mmCIF file of C-alpha atoms and ligand atoms in Angstrom:
data_model
loop_
_atom_site.group_PDB
_atom_site.id
_atom_site.type_symbol
_atom_site.label_atom_id
_atom_site.label_comp_id
_atom_site.label_asym_id
_atom_site.label_seq_id
_atom_site.Cartn_x
_atom_site.Cartn_y
_atom_site.Cartn_z
ATOM 1 C CA MET A 1 10.992 20.479 -46.928
ATOM 2 C CA THR A 2 13.447 18.274 -45.016
ATOM 3 C CA LYS A 3 12.407 16.759 -41.970
ATOM 4 C CA LYS A 4 14.448 16.159 -38.437
ATOM 5 C CA VAL A 5 13.469 12.231 -38.250
ATOM 6 C CA VAL A 6 14.301 10.361 -34.603
ATOM 7 C CA VAL A 7 14.244 6.437 -34.792
ATOM 8 C CA LEU A 8 14.065 4.293 -31.822
ATOM 9 C CA GLY A 9 16.763 1.905 -31.748
ATOM 10 C CA GLU A 10 15.822 -1.676 -29.485
ATOM 11 C CA ALA A 11 18.449 -3.387 -27.870
ATOM 12 C CA ARG A 12 18.190 -6.797 -26.566
ATOM 13 C CA GLU A 13 20.829 -8.941 -24.474
ATOM 14 C CA GLY A 14 23.471 -6.412 -25.586
ATOM 15 C CA ALA A 15 22.940 -6.263 -29.309
ATOM 16 C CA LEU A 16 20.357 -4.210 -31.222
ATOM 17 C CA ARG A 17 17.791 -5.881 -33.482
ATOM 18 C CA ASN A 18 17.569 -5.383 -37.059
ATOM 19 C CA VAL A 19 14.512 -3.715 -36.868
ATOM 20 C CA SER A 20 16.717 -0.811 -35.772
ATOM 21 C CA PHE A 21 18.379 -0.962 -38.887
ATOM 22 C CA GLU A 22 15.270 -1.347 -40.842
ATOM 23 C CA ALA A 23 13.153 1.553 -38.991
ATOM 24 C CA ILE A 24 17.078 4.002 -39.859
ATOM 25 C CA ALA A 25 16.431 3.321 -43.432
ATOM 26 C CA ALA A 26 12.788 4.386 -43.361
ATOM 27 C CA ALA A 27 13.610 7.710 -41.483
ATOM 28 C CA LYS A 28 16.270 8.125 -44.109
ATOM 29 C CA LYS A 29 13.154 8.488 -46.663
ATOM 30 C CA ILE A 30 11.144 10.076 -44.532
ATOM 31 C CA SER A 31 13.299 12.835 -43.658
ATOM 32 C CA GLY A 32 14.027 13.793 -47.737
ATOM 33 C CA GLY A 33 17.868 14.569 -47.249
ATOM 34 C CA GLY A 34 17.238 15.950 -43.300
ATOM 35 C CA GLU A 35 18.540 14.643 -40.020
ATOM 36 C CA VAL A 36 18.414 11.517 -38.769
ATOM 37 C CA VAL A 37 18.694 11.238 -35.038
ATOM 38 C CA GLY A 38 19.118 7.650 -33.707
ATOM 39 C CA VAL A 39 17.747 6.732 -29.842
ATOM 40 C CA LEU A 40 18.877 4.427 -27.281
ATOM 41 C CA LEU A 41 17.039 3.850 -24.184
ATOM 42 C CA GLY A 42 18.575 1.273 -21.373
ATOM 43 C CA ASP A 43 20.764 1.058 -18.354
ATOM 44 C CA ALA A 44 23.963 0.570 -20.748
ATOM 45 C CA VAL A 45 23.550 1.026 -24.064
ATOM 46 C CA GLN A 46 26.363 3.654 -25.449
ATOM 47 C CA SER A 47 28.644 1.205 -26.693
ATOM 48 C CA LEU A 48 25.459 0.518 -29.124
ATOM 49 C CA ALA A 49 25.596 4.053 -30.599
ATOM 50 C CA ASP A 50 28.194 3.391 -33.295
ATOM 51 C CA GLU A 51 26.339 0.698 -34.859
ATOM 52 C CA MET A 52 23.413 3.031 -35.478
ATOM 53 C CA ILE A 53 25.899 5.477 -37.167
ATOM 54 C CA HIS A 54 27.206 2.658 -39.222
ATOM 55 C CA TYR A 55 23.747 1.672 -40.664
ATOM 56 C CA GLY A 56 22.781 5.385 -41.516
ATOM 57 C CA ALA A 57 22.116 7.410 -38.416
ATOM 58 C CA ASP A 58 23.223 10.805 -38.581
ATOM 59 C CA ARG A 59 23.615 11.463 -34.514
ATOM 60 C CA VAL A 60 23.061 9.238 -31.679
ATOM 61 C CA ILE A 61 21.071 10.199 -28.142
ATOM 62 C CA THR A 62 21.393 7.685 -25.493
ATOM 63 C CA VAL A 63 19.279 7.418 -22.077
ATOM 64 C CA GLU A 64 20.925 5.577 -19.472
ATOM 65 C CA HIS A 65 19.131 5.019 -16.281
ATOM 66 C CA PRO A 66 18.980 1.868 -13.800
ATOM 67 C CA HIS A 67 15.458 1.712 -14.284
ATOM 68 C CA LEU A 68 15.646 1.343 -18.266
ATOM 69 C CA LYS A 69 17.239 -2.212 -17.970
ATOM 70 C CA GLN A 70 14.066 -3.563 -18.719
ATOM 71 C CA TYR A 71 11.261 -2.113 -20.783
ATOM 72 C CA THR A 72 8.387 -0.309 -18.569
ATOM 73 C CA SER A 73 6.127 1.845 -20.710
ATOM 74 C CA ASP A 74 6.321 4.482 -18.056
ATOM 75 C CA GLY A 75 9.769 4.812 -17.590
ATOM 76 C CA PHE A 76 10.557 4.310 -21.396
ATOM 77 C CA SER A 77 7.839 6.953 -22.051
ATOM 78 C CA GLN A 78 9.567 9.321 -19.830
ATOM 79 C CA ALA A 79 13.209 8.823 -21.336
ATOM 80 C CA PHE A 80 11.710 8.952 -24.738
ATOM 81 C CA MET A 81 9.851 12.387 -24.236
ATOM 82 C CA ALA A 82 12.794 13.967 -22.614
ATOM 83 C CA VAL A 83 14.828 13.144 -25.950
ATOM 84 C CA TYR A 84 11.704 14.486 -28.025
ATOM 85 C CA GLU A 85 11.781 17.758 -26.017
ATOM 86 C CA GLN A 86 15.085 18.244 -26.879
ATOM 87 C CA GLU A 87 14.910 17.119 -30.397
ATOM 88 C CA ASN A 88 11.602 18.446 -31.561
ATOM 89 C CA PRO A 89 11.573 16.390 -34.786
ATOM 90 C CA GLU A 90 9.122 16.326 -37.299
ATOM 91 C CA ALA A 91 8.740 12.594 -37.435
ATOM 92 C CA VAL A 92 9.428 9.573 -35.114
ATOM 93 C CA VAL A 93 9.939 5.611 -36.273
ATOM 94 C CA PHE A 94 9.509 3.341 -33.966
ATOM 95 C CA GLY A 95 9.773 -0.846 -35.024
ATOM 96 C CA HIS A 96 6.348 -2.993 -35.450
ATOM 97 C CA THR A 97 7.802 -4.843 -31.801
ATOM 98 C CA ALA A 98 6.037 -5.920 -29.014
ATOM 99 C CA LEU A 99 7.684 -2.609 -27.355
ATOM 100 C CA GLY A 100 6.912 -0.107 -30.406
ATOM 101 C CA LYS A 101 3.538 -1.469 -30.889
ATOM 102 C CA ASP A 102 2.734 -0.282 -26.394
ATOM 103 C CA LEU A 103 5.144 2.607 -26.672
ATOM 104 C CA SER A 104 4.396 4.346 -29.871
ATOM 105 C CA PRO A 105 0.330 4.762 -29.328
ATOM 106 C CA LYS A 106 1.144 6.358 -25.901
ATOM 107 C CA ILE A 107 3.892 9.142 -27.148
ATOM 108 C CA ALA A 108 1.516 9.801 -30.161
ATOM 109 C CA SER A 109 -1.603 10.380 -28.218
ATOM 110 C CA LYS A 110 0.420 12.322 -25.374
ATOM 111 C CA LEU A 111 1.525 14.764 -27.935
ATOM 112 C CA ALA A 112 -1.986 14.672 -30.316
ATOM 113 C CA SER A 113 -0.663 13.029 -32.920
ATOM 114 C CA GLY A 114 -1.598 10.153 -35.248
ATOM 115 C CA LEU A 115 -0.073 6.586 -35.999
ATOM 116 C CA ILE A 116 0.384 4.886 -38.895
ATOM 117 C CA SER A 117 1.204 1.560 -37.926
ATOM 118 C CA ASP A 118 2.906 -1.444 -39.197
ATOM 119 C CA VAL A 119 3.710 0.072 -42.407
ATOM 120 C CA THR A 120 5.483 -2.523 -45.158
ATOM 121 C CA ALA A 121 6.820 -0.255 -47.784
ATOM 122 C CA ILE A 122 7.387 3.998 -48.115
ATOM 123 C CA GLU A 123 6.993 4.991 -51.605
ATOM 124 C CA GLY A 124 9.041 9.171 -52.264
ATOM 125 C CA GLU A 125 10.649 10.724 -50.027
ATOM 126 C CA GLY A 126 9.880 13.612 -47.319
ATOM 127 C CA ASP A 127 6.456 15.208 -47.978
ATOM 128 C CA ASP A 128 5.733 13.168 -50.529
ATOM 129 C CA ALA A 129 6.452 10.071 -48.724
ATOM 130 C CA VAL A 130 3.524 7.632 -49.093
ATOM 131 C CA PHE A 131 2.842 4.786 -46.404
ATOM 132 C CA ILE A 132 1.728 1.151 -47.720
ATOM 133 C CA ARG A 133 0.204 -1.006 -44.927
ATOM 134 C CA PRO A 134 -1.745 -4.144 -44.975
ATOM 135 C CA ILE A 135 -5.484 -4.267 -43.636
ATOM 136 C CA TYR A 136 -8.413 -6.591 -43.327
ATOM 137 C CA SER A 137 -5.498 -9.210 -41.895
ATOM 138 C CA GLY A 138 -3.079 -8.664 -45.006
ATOM 139 C CA LYS A 139 -6.042 -9.018 -47.262
ATOM 140 C CA ALA A 140 -5.275 -5.669 -48.340
ATOM 141 C CA PHE A 141 -2.878 -3.059 -48.772
ATOM 142 C CA GLU A 142 -3.768 0.703 -47.882
ATOM 143 C CA LYS A 143 -1.731 3.936 -48.799
ATOM 144 C CA VAL A 144 -1.595 6.645 -46.271
ATOM 145 C CA LYS A 145 -0.070 9.760 -46.208
ATOM 146 C CA ASN A 146 0.619 12.431 -43.412
ATOM 147 C CA LYS A 147 -1.478 15.112 -44.246
ATOM 148 C CA ASN A 148 0.393 17.344 -42.275
ATOM 149 C CA GLY A 149 1.984 17.949 -38.650
ATOM 150 C CA LEU A 150 3.914 15.538 -36.437
ATOM 151 C CA LEU A 151 4.536 11.816 -38.095
ATOM 152 C CA PHE A 152 4.324 8.652 -36.295
ATOM 153 C CA ILE A 153 5.110 5.554 -37.777
ATOM 154 C CA THR A 154 5.423 1.631 -36.440
ATOM 155 C CA ILE A 155 7.570 -0.139 -39.523
ATOM 156 C CA ARG A 156 7.016 -3.887 -39.521
ATOM 157 C CA PRO A 157 10.060 -5.708 -39.006
ATOM 158 C CA ASN A 158 11.485 -7.625 -42.337
ATOM 159 C CA ASN A 159 10.130 -5.768 -44.981
ATOM 160 C CA ILE A 160 12.154 -2.504 -45.667
ATOM 161 C CA ALA A 161 15.569 -3.450 -46.198
ATOM 162 C CA PRO A 162 18.498 -1.476 -44.198
ATOM 163 C CA LEU A 163 21.224 0.478 -45.395
ATOM 164 C CA ASN A 164 24.681 -1.413 -45.915
ATOM 165 C CA HIS A 165 26.595 -1.327 -42.787
ATOM 166 C CA ASP A 166 29.200 0.866 -43.464
ATOM 167 C CA THR A 167 32.143 1.428 -40.675
ATOM 168 C CA SER A 168 33.065 4.444 -42.760
ATOM 169 C CA ARG A 169 29.958 6.533 -41.566
ATOM 170 C CA SER A 170 30.639 9.248 -38.201
ATOM 171 C CA GLY A 171 28.332 11.175 -36.622
ATOM 172 C CA ASP A 172 28.008 12.667 -32.972
ATOM 173 C CA LYS A 173 27.279 10.831 -30.023
ATOM 174 C CA SER A 174 25.297 12.849 -27.210
ATOM 175 C CA SER A 175 23.432 11.779 -24.108
ATOM 176 C CA VAL A 176 20.522 12.797 -22.313
ATOM 177 C CA SER A 177 19.999 12.594 -18.267
ATOM 178 C CA VAL A 178 16.114 11.879 -16.552
ATOM 179 C CA ASP A 179 14.623 11.275 -13.561
ATOM 180 C CA ILE A 180 12.813 8.660 -13.561
ATOM 181 C CA THR A 181 9.708 9.242 -11.251
ATOM 182 C CA ASN A 182 6.516 7.410 -10.492
ATOM 183 C CA LEU A 183 6.921 3.990 -12.228
ATOM 184 C CA ARG A 184 3.935 2.090 -11.240
ATOM 185 C CA THR A 185 5.980 -1.141 -12.198
ATOM 186 C CA ILE A 186 9.780 -2.027 -11.629
ATOM 187 C CA ILE A 187 10.446 -4.896 -12.913
ATOM 188 C CA ALA A 188 12.934 -6.826 -10.388
ATOM 189 C CA GLU A 189 13.886 -9.822 -12.810
ATOM 190 C CA VAL A 190 13.223 -11.028 -16.127
ATOM 191 C CA VAL A 191 13.270 -15.148 -16.130
ATOM 192 C CA ARG A 192 12.945 -16.029 -19.870
ATOM 193 C CA LYS A 193 12.351 -19.434 -21.470
ATOM 194 C CA SER A 194 15.136 -20.535 -23.237
ATOM 195 C CA THR A 195 15.056 -19.480 -26.870
ATOM 196 C CA GLU A 196 17.328 -21.386 -28.735
ATOM 197 C CA GLY A 197 18.741 -19.785 -32.207
ATOM 198 C CA VAL A 198 16.406 -17.108 -34.228
ATOM 199 C CA ASP A 199 14.490 -14.616 -33.179
ATOM 200 C CA LEU A 200 10.920 -15.848 -34.765
ATOM 201 C CA SER A 201 9.551 -12.071 -35.682
ATOM 202 C CA GLU A 202 12.972 -11.445 -37.436
ATOM 203 C CA ALA A 203 13.804 -14.518 -38.683
ATOM 204 C CA LYS A 204 14.375 -15.178 -42.755
ATOM 205 C CA VAL A 205 13.361 -18.448 -42.552
ATOM 206 C CA VAL A 206 10.297 -20.196 -40.764
ATOM 207 C CA VAL A 207 9.465 -23.468 -40.291
ATOM 208 C CA ALA A 208 6.084 -23.859 -38.698
ATOM 209 C CA GLY A 209 3.991 -26.257 -37.266
ATOM 210 C CA GLY A 210 0.178 -27.156 -36.803
ATOM 211 C CA ARG A 211 -2.098 -29.889 -35.494
ATOM 212 C CA GLY A 212 -0.806 -32.071 -38.035
ATOM 213 C CA VAL A 213 2.293 -32.402 -36.341
ATOM 214 C CA LYS A 214 0.214 -34.305 -33.967
ATOM 215 C CA SER A 215 2.390 -34.078 -30.914
ATOM 216 C CA GLU A 216 5.633 -32.128 -29.056
ATOM 217 C CA GLU A 217 7.553 -34.581 -30.525
ATOM 218 C CA GLY A 218 6.525 -34.441 -33.675
ATOM 219 C CA PHE A 219 8.407 -30.948 -33.783
ATOM 220 C CA ALA A 220 11.618 -32.490 -33.779
ATOM 221 C CA PRO A 221 11.660 -32.720 -37.741
ATOM 222 C CA LEU A 222 10.968 -29.230 -38.343
ATOM 223 C CA GLN A 223 13.326 -27.803 -35.449
ATOM 224 C CA GLU A 224 16.177 -29.561 -37.861
ATOM 225 C CA LEU A 225 15.068 -28.456 -40.680
ATOM 226 C CA ALA A 226 14.425 -25.069 -39.507
ATOM 227 C CA THR A 227 18.172 -25.293 -37.956
ATOM 228 C CA LEU A 228 19.367 -26.490 -41.055
ATOM 229 C CA LEU A 229 18.167 -23.060 -43.207
ATOM 230 C CA GLY A 230 19.013 -21.352 -40.065
ATOM 231 C CA GLY A 231 15.730 -20.326 -39.318
ATOM 232 C CA ALA A 232 12.955 -20.530 -36.293
ATOM 233 C CA ILE A 233 10.424 -22.619 -35.798
ATOM 234 C CA GLY A 234 6.546 -21.382 -35.567
ATOM 235 C CA ALA A 235 3.089 -22.981 -35.229
ATOM 236 C CA SER A 236 -0.555 -22.637 -35.655
ATOM 237 C CA ARG A 237 -2.897 -21.919 -32.655
ATOM 238 C CA GLY A 238 -4.074 -25.339 -32.971
ATOM 239 C CA ALA A 239 -0.449 -26.760 -32.309
ATOM 240 C CA CYS A 240 -0.484 -24.322 -29.450
ATOM 241 C CA ASP A 241 -3.598 -25.290 -28.163
ATOM 242 C CA ALA A 242 -2.851 -28.514 -28.182
ATOM 243 C CA ASN A 243 0.004 -27.827 -26.280
ATOM 244 C CA TYR A 244 2.467 -29.649 -28.578
ATOM 245 C CA CYS A 245 4.491 -26.425 -28.219
ATOM 246 C CA ASP A 246 4.544 -22.967 -26.232
ATOM 247 C CA TYR A 247 2.342 -20.360 -27.245
ATOM 248 C CA SER A 248 4.827 -17.683 -27.808
ATOM 249 C CA LEU A 249 5.561 -19.668 -31.222
ATOM 250 C CA GLN A 250 2.246 -19.288 -32.689
ATOM 251 C CA ILE A 251 1.893 -16.871 -35.585
ATOM 252 C CA GLY A 252 -1.433 -15.260 -36.578
ATOM 253 C CA GLN A 253 -4.102 -12.856 -36.189
ATOM 254 C CA THR A 254 -3.859 -13.182 -32.400
ATOM 255 C CA GLY A 255 0.246 -14.574 -32.406
ATOM 256 C CA LYS A 256 3.547 -13.277 -33.742
ATOM 257 C CA VAL A 257 3.169 -11.459 -37.592
ATOM 258 C CA VAL A 258 6.033 -12.492 -39.408
ATOM 259 C CA THR A 259 7.437 -11.681 -43.204
ATOM 260 C CA PRO A 260 10.219 -14.072 -43.806
ATOM 261 C CA ASP A 261 11.788 -14.800 -46.780
ATOM 262 C CA LEU A 262 10.942 -18.722 -46.909
ATOM 263 C CA TYR A 263 7.781 -19.911 -44.752
ATOM 264 C CA ILE A 264 6.972 -23.577 -44.101
ATOM 265 C CA ALA A 265 3.760 -24.705 -43.316
ATOM 266 C CA ALA A 266 3.778 -27.874 -42.394
ATOM 267 C CA GLY A 267 0.122 -29.643 -41.077
ATOM 268 C CA ILE A 268 -1.385 -26.298 -41.027
ATOM 269 C CA SER A 269 -4.739 -26.012 -43.083
ATOM 270 C CA GLY A 270 -4.642 -22.328 -43.752
ATOM 271 C CA ALA A 271 -7.493 -20.772 -41.266
ATOM 272 C CA ILE A 272 -7.774 -16.918 -41.871
ATOM 273 C CA GLN A 273 -6.288 -15.810 -38.220
ATOM 274 C CA HIS A 274 -3.560 -18.200 -39.078
ATOM 275 C CA MET A 275 -2.934 -16.366 -42.534
ATOM 276 C CA ALA A 276 -2.968 -12.939 -40.760
ATOM 277 C CA GLY A 277 0.350 -13.736 -40.152
ATOM 278 C CA MET A 278 2.161 -15.380 -42.683
ATOM 279 C CA SER A 279 0.437 -14.527 -45.719
ATOM 280 C CA ASN A 280 2.810 -11.414 -46.552
ATOM 281 C CA SER A 281 5.850 -14.064 -46.605
ATOM 282 C CA LYS A 282 8.074 -13.897 -49.820
ATOM 283 C CA VAL A 283 7.628 -17.582 -50.487
ATOM 284 C CA ILE A 284 5.416 -19.762 -48.613
ATOM 285 C CA VAL A 285 5.775 -23.517 -49.225
ATOM 286 C CA ALA A 286 2.522 -25.706 -47.321
ATOM 287 C CA ILE A 287 2.979 -29.302 -46.653
ATOM 288 C CA ASN A 288 -0.358 -31.092 -46.210
ATOM 289 C CA LYS A 289 -2.185 -34.354 -47.083
ATOM 290 C CA ASP A 290 -5.489 -32.515 -48.011
ATOM 291 C CA PRO A 291 -5.157 -31.470 -51.338
ATOM 292 C CA GLU A 292 -7.964 -29.224 -50.569
ATOM 293 C CA ALA A 293 -6.498 -27.599 -47.603
ATOM 294 C CA THR A 294 -7.088 -23.902 -47.556
ATOM 295 C CA ILE A 295 -3.053 -23.068 -47.463
ATOM 296 C CA PHE A 296 -2.515 -24.064 -50.468
ATOM 297 C CA LYS A 297 -4.668 -21.243 -51.977
ATOM 298 C CA VAL A 298 -1.626 -18.786 -50.422
ATOM 299 C CA ALA A 299 1.046 -21.240 -51.429
ATOM 300 C CA ASP A 300 3.751 -20.365 -54.019
ATOM 301 C CA TYR A 301 4.116 -24.585 -53.689
ATOM 302 C CA GLY A 302 2.568 -26.666 -52.550
ATOM 303 C CA ILE A 303 3.280 -30.410 -51.231
ATOM 304 C CA VAL A 304 0.289 -33.113 -51.314
ATOM 305 C CA GLY A 305 1.810 -35.201 -49.119
ATOM 306 C CA ASP A 306 2.401 -36.557 -45.229
ATOM 307 C CA LEU A 307 4.923 -33.936 -43.411
ATOM 308 C CA PHE A 308 6.760 -36.919 -41.677
ATOM 309 C CA GLU A 309 7.834 -38.047 -44.940
ATOM 310 C CA VAL A 310 7.933 -35.245 -46.630
ATOM 311 C CA ILE A 311 10.636 -33.142 -44.275
ATOM 312 C CA PRO A 312 12.861 -35.744 -43.828
ATOM 313 C CA MET A 313 12.974 -35.964 -47.660
ATOM 314 C CA MET A 314 14.162 -32.053 -47.439
ATOM 315 C CA ILE A 315 16.181 -32.793 -44.647
ATOM 316 C CA GLU A 316 18.276 -35.402 -46.269
ATOM 317 C CA GLU A 317 18.506 -33.542 -49.832
ATOM 318 C CA ILE A 318 19.558 -30.030 -48.207
ATOM 319 C CA LYS A 319 22.183 -32.328 -46.022
ATOM 320 C CA LYS A 320 23.513 -32.982 -49.822
ATOM 321 C CA LEU A 321 23.996 -29.340 -50.719
HETATM 322 P P1 FAD B 401 -6.492 -27.621 -38.330
HETATM 323 O O1 FAD B 401 -7.166 -26.827 -38.354
HETATM 324 O O2 FAD B 401 -6.754 -28.507 -37.670
HETATM 325 O O3 FAD B 401 -5.358 -28.349 -39.416
HETATM 326 C C1 FAD B 401 -4.542 -29.338 -39.350
HETATM 327 C C2 FAD B 401 -3.972 -29.495 -41.062
HETATM 328 O O4 FAD B 401 -3.131 -30.779 -40.618
HETATM 329 C C3 FAD B 401 -5.305 -29.980 -41.735
HETATM 330 O O5 FAD B 401 -5.315 -29.367 -43.156
HETATM 331 C C4 FAD B 401 -5.003 -31.642 -42.241
HETATM 332 O O6 FAD B 401 -4.943 -31.702 -43.452
HETATM 333 C C5 FAD B 401 -3.225 -31.643 -41.627
HETATM 334 N N1 FAD B 401 -2.459 -32.466 -41.569
HETATM 335 C C6 FAD B 401 -2.968 -33.445 -40.840
HETATM 336 N N2 FAD B 401 -1.860 -34.805 -40.677
HETATM 337 C C7 FAD B 401 -0.890 -34.489 -41.128
HETATM 338 C C8 FAD B 401 0.279 -35.296 -41.733
HETATM 339 N N3 FAD B 401 0.743 -36.502 -41.398
HETATM 340 N N4 FAD B 401 0.787 -33.991 -42.773
HETATM 341 C C9 FAD B 401 0.539 -33.343 -43.314
HETATM 342 N N5 FAD B 401 -0.572 -32.874 -43.318
HETATM 343 C C10 FAD B 401 -1.509 -33.070 -42.391
HETATM 344 N N6 FAD B 401 -4.845 -20.018 -35.514
HETATM 345 C C11 FAD B 401 -3.460 -19.493 -35.761
HETATM 346 O O7 FAD B 401 -2.989 -20.307 -36.147
HETATM 347 N N7 FAD B 401 -3.066 -18.325 -35.245
HETATM 348 C C12 FAD B 401 -4.037 -17.466 -34.870
HETATM 349 O O8 FAD B 401 -3.239 -16.529 -34.285
HETATM 350 C C13 FAD B 401 -4.966 -17.424 -34.460
HETATM 351 N N8 FAD B 401 -5.815 -16.910 -33.761
HETATM 352 C C14 FAD B 401 -7.352 -17.035 -33.797
HETATM 353 C C15 FAD B 401 -8.380 -16.083 -33.183
HETATM 354 C C16 FAD B 401 -9.482 -15.750 -33.152
HETATM 355 C C17 FAD B 401 -10.566 -15.055 -32.661
HETATM 356 C C18 FAD B 401 -9.892 -17.363 -33.825
HETATM 357 C C19 FAD B 401 -11.471 -17.482 -33.427
HETATM 358 C C20 FAD B 401 -9.317 -18.412 -34.029
HETATM 359 C C21 FAD B 401 -7.937 -17.991 -33.964
HETATM 360 N N9 FAD B 401 -7.111 -19.001 -34.624
HETATM 361 C C22 FAD B 401 -5.536 -18.801 -34.598
HETATM 362 C C23 FAD B 401 -7.713 -20.294 -35.021
HETATM 363 C C24 FAD B 401 -7.821 -20.650 -36.260
HETATM 364 O O9 FAD B 401 -9.065 -20.698 -36.120
HETATM 365 C C25 FAD B 401 -7.442 -22.553 -36.441
HETATM 366 O O10 FAD B 401 -8.429 -23.176 -35.529
HETATM 367 C C26 FAD B 401 -6.339 -22.982 -36.280
HETATM 368 O O11 FAD B 401 -5.067 -22.047 -37.093
HETATM 369 C C27 FAD B 401 -5.653 -24.339 -36.939
HETATM 370 O O12 FAD B 401 -4.953 -24.993 -36.799
HETATM 371 P P2 FAD B 401 -4.217 -25.797 -37.806
HETATM 372 O O13 FAD B 401 -4.060 -25.346 -39.014
HETATM 373 O O14 FAD B 401 -2.738 -26.355 -37.325
HETATM 374 O O15 FAD B 401 -5.046 -27.216 -37.281
#
């Protein structure tokens, strides 16, 4: 049976996050040839609707309201429910992002539905779709099937390839108006820390430093390498606890989960809590002066050496390319 699948697109600073396009690809599989409906919530998101269609959404519904300028779970759940009630889909796909992790269980529980979270791959299509998700901090994967009824899933960024961007795709665009009331929180202003460059959770290359980096200044060569490779900088909790960098860079069980094409771990021992956030990276390069460091067990390439010698050598070689 084909399904109607609703996908929540995520906008940040006037652009859609990649995970929105990956979610459309996931929705296509779940729909089994049915309809994929993109949903955009915000205060000015209509201009992003075409992008969802070019990535494969059959049509897009926008909900605009001044209270949707910043994410609040109250505001977004009211807006999303208005679309849900109009569309009555068989399945809903969110990104496994900070927003998706907050909103999806709230809506799924409101609708007395289950939720398959943190999906990294989908086998099969339509009713036969099987969802693959990591368990035990990434040490194993389980395969889950939706028995029946409404299906909610969140997909981990950087795992499901988006469809090709095709500007010849066309689709209907409409809007739903909502009266957003009873907000427990109204966000007056968001003051962002200056975040230069690539978003860590969606980066294709991550250069992460640990306590072995030894100081805030020690992160400079890692930053240079990340910039050269078009990637983002990350860190272990050891490095964050030691004040070498901000907690927003922390990767691991209590930090961000990343799945880049290339993960370079410098001066990181490989504690299980760190590996929970990076062990599914496609290629892992570890640089550590201790040949017995646990990180080498998950590394595809291990370099036993001083990171302050190895990283400048890597930078020099990459600059020659
Ligand atoms: P260390 O374990 O001190 O390792 C430093 C490494 O650097 C060593 O292997 C050393 O050989 C190497 N080194 C030193 N100098 C050099 C050099 N010049 N060149 C090359 N190598 C060098 N940790 C996380 O990362 N993320 C989490 O989300 C997280 N969540 C946690 C949750 C809980 C509940 C708990 C209890 C812990 C959590 N931790 C987390 C902490 C985790 O257990 C480790 O303490 C932490 O990951 C260690 O960080 P590290 O590898 O940078 O430091």
